[in-house]
Structure formats: C-alpha cells, structure tokens
Tab-separated table of C-alpha atoms in Angstrom:
chain	number	residue	atom	x	y	z
A	1	UNK	CA	11.241	13.407	11.762
A	2	UNK	CA	8.940	13.093	15.106
A	3	UNK	CA	5.463	12.194	15.065
A	4	UNK	CA	2.751	12.089	18.054
A	5	UNK	CA	-0.151	11.171	18.386
A	6	UNK	CA	-2.947	13.770	16.662
A	7	UNK	CA	0.187	14.665	14.054
A	8	UNK	CA	-1.579	13.885	10.452
A	9	UNK	CA	-0.081	10.112	8.691
A	10	UNK	CA	-0.455	8.760	5.275
A	11	UNK	CA	-1.261	4.670	5.792
A	12	UNK	CA	-1.642	2.928	2.671
A	13	UNK	CA	-2.846	-0.899	2.843
A	14	UNK	CA	-2.911	-3.926	0.455
A	15	UNK	CA	-4.657	-4.031	-2.308
A	16	UNK	CA	-8.059	-6.710	-2.835
A	17	UNK	CA	-8.814	-7.902	-5.902
A	18	UNK	CA	-12.076	-4.687	-5.836
A	19	UNK	CA	-9.610	-2.396	-4.955
A	20	UNK	CA	-9.620	1.422	-5.873
A	21	UNK	CA	-7.051	4.415	-4.695
A	22	UNK	CA	-9.591	5.416	-1.351
A	23	UNK	CA	-9.771	2.323	-0.729
A	24	UNK	CA	-6.152	1.390	0.397
A	25	UNK	CA	-5.277	5.211	1.180
A	26	UNK	CA	-6.342	6.868	3.981
A	27	UNK	CA	-5.190	10.365	5.541
A	28	UNK	CA	-5.141	9.549	9.618
A	29	UNK	CA	-3.049	10.451	13.209
A	30	UNK	CA	-1.370	7.794	15.183
A	31	UNK	CA	-4.584	7.695	17.797
A	32	UNK	CA	-6.925	7.594	14.438
A	33	UNK	CA	-4.908	4.280	13.387
A	34	UNK	CA	-5.011	2.280	16.801
A	35	UNK	CA	-9.070	2.724	15.420
A	36	UNK	CA	-8.920	1.383	12.130
A	37	UNK	CA	-7.175	-1.733	14.544
A	38	UNK	CA	-9.702	-1.597	16.527
A	39	UNK	CA	-11.888	-1.752	13.338
A	40	UNK	CA	-10.285	-4.865	12.310
A	41	UNK	CA	-7.337	-3.590	10.348
A	42	UNK	CA	-4.804	-6.487	10.248
A	43	UNK	CA	-0.445	-6.117	9.545
A	44	UNK	CA	-1.819	-8.652	7.021
A	45	UNK	CA	-2.823	-5.423	4.818
A	46	UNK	CA	0.664	-4.420	5.350
A	47	UNK	CA	0.517	-1.044	5.861
A	48	UNK	CA	2.523	1.455	5.877
A	49	UNK	CA	3.497	4.468	7.467
A	50	UNK	CA	4.545	7.875	5.594
A	51	UNK	CA	4.604	11.879	6.300
A	52	UNK	CA	4.448	12.950	2.745
A	53	UNK	CA	0.964	12.543	0.231
A	54	UNK	CA	2.624	12.031	-2.770
A	55	UNK	CA	4.410	8.956	-1.118
A	56	UNK	CA	1.667	7.002	-0.185
A	57	UNK	CA	0.164	8.217	-3.555
A	58	UNK	CA	2.620	6.403	-5.396
A	59	UNK	CA	3.146	3.143	-2.656
A	60	UNK	CA	-1.248	3.066	-3.142
A	61	UNK	CA	-0.115	3.539	-7.619
A	62	UNK	CA	2.593	0.783	-7.233
A	63	UNK	CA	-0.305	-1.920	-5.139
A	64	UNK	CA	-2.654	-1.455	-7.152
A	65	UNK	CA	-0.671	-2.126	-10.266
A	66	UNK	CA	0.355	-4.870	-8.847
A	67	UNK	CA	-3.358	-5.761	-8.084
A	68	UNK	CA	-3.786	-5.335	-11.211
A	69	UNK	CA	-1.332	-7.926	-12.399
A	70	UNK	CA	-2.363	-10.468	-10.603
A	71	UNK	CA	-5.995	-9.483	-11.527
A	72	UNK	CA	-4.742	-10.247	-15.280
A	73	UNK	CA	-5.355	-13.469	-15.800
A	74	UNK	CA	-1.622	-14.603	-16.022
A	75	UNK	CA	-3.105	-17.630	-13.892
A	76	UNK	CA	-0.373	-20.495	-12.813
A	77	UNK	CA	2.092	-17.825	-13.388
A	78	UNK	CA	1.190	-15.765	-10.994
A	79	UNK	CA	3.435	-18.557	-8.664
A	80	UNK	CA	6.240	-17.662	-10.852
A	81	UNK	CA	6.139	-13.312	-9.751
A	82	UNK	CA	8.108	-13.015	-7.527
A	83	UNK	CA	9.242	-9.807	-7.051
A	84	UNK	CA	8.282	-6.127	-8.741
A	85	UNK	CA	9.786	-3.298	-9.802
A	86	UNK	CA	8.291	0.322	-11.292
A	87	UNK	CA	9.952	2.951	-12.127
A	88	UNK	CA	10.049	5.972	-12.908
A	89	UNK	CA	11.148	7.626	-16.803
A	90	UNK	CA	14.415	8.363	-15.782
A	91	UNK	CA	14.930	4.385	-14.047
A	92	UNK	CA	14.268	5.848	-10.270
A	93	UNK	CA	12.498	3.407	-8.668
A	94	UNK	CA	9.276	4.811	-7.676
A	95	UNK	CA	7.880	1.187	-6.066
A	96	UNK	CA	9.008	-2.272	-5.243
A	97	UNK	CA	7.469	-5.504	-3.343
A	98	UNK	CA	7.865	-8.956	-2.879
A	99	UNK	CA	6.095	-12.004	-3.422
A	100	UNK	CA	2.682	-10.662	-4.406
A	101	UNK	CA	0.473	-13.720	-3.043
A	102	UNK	CA	-3.162	-12.381	-0.933
A	103	UNK	CA	-6.118	-13.889	-0.212
A	104	UNK	CA	-8.839	-11.044	-0.008
A	105	UNK	CA	-12.303	-12.165	0.125
C-alpha cells in the first residue's frame, strides 16, 4: 500500500508502567510522525505503523497486557520471560512480543 506524507496512519509505541491506551496509540500522518520524533519520540519505544485502526488497537492491547504482566510483581521471574503470545478464541495469533526488558521513567 502506498502512503504519502499526509495520509492517515496509526502508531503504537511500547507501554510504560503507568500507560493507558491513549498514551501508546495515536493517529497521525508521516509529517506528524516526523514532528513526534523531533519532539522526543525515539526508536527505543518501538514505534509500529498501521493503516488499519483495528490492527493498531490489537497491538496496543497486547503491549498493555505485556506491561501489566511486567507490573504484576513477578520480580526476578520476569528476567526469565523471553516471549509472549496472545491468541484469540480460535487460536489465531493477535499479538506477539519478544523480551520485555524496558526502562521508562
């Protein structure tokens, strides 16, 4: 699919400990995304672009779920987590994430 500088896209970034969906999912354009990077967004937040809002919402939900697991107080066991999958009721993959090591202040 061709996306121009003014076409609408959805962006999802990694969740922090206190994040809500509105903190990690936003609609913008490529021009707007450029401004986000100039304003402080970095690749450390793993920004992912979507043309479909529903796909972006599923990704955001997965990242929030992964962060909730990290916040759940499993302590040192989190170091052992390497991969998380979220499947729908039919076993279809909705979200996957590798290592959860994150450090946001």
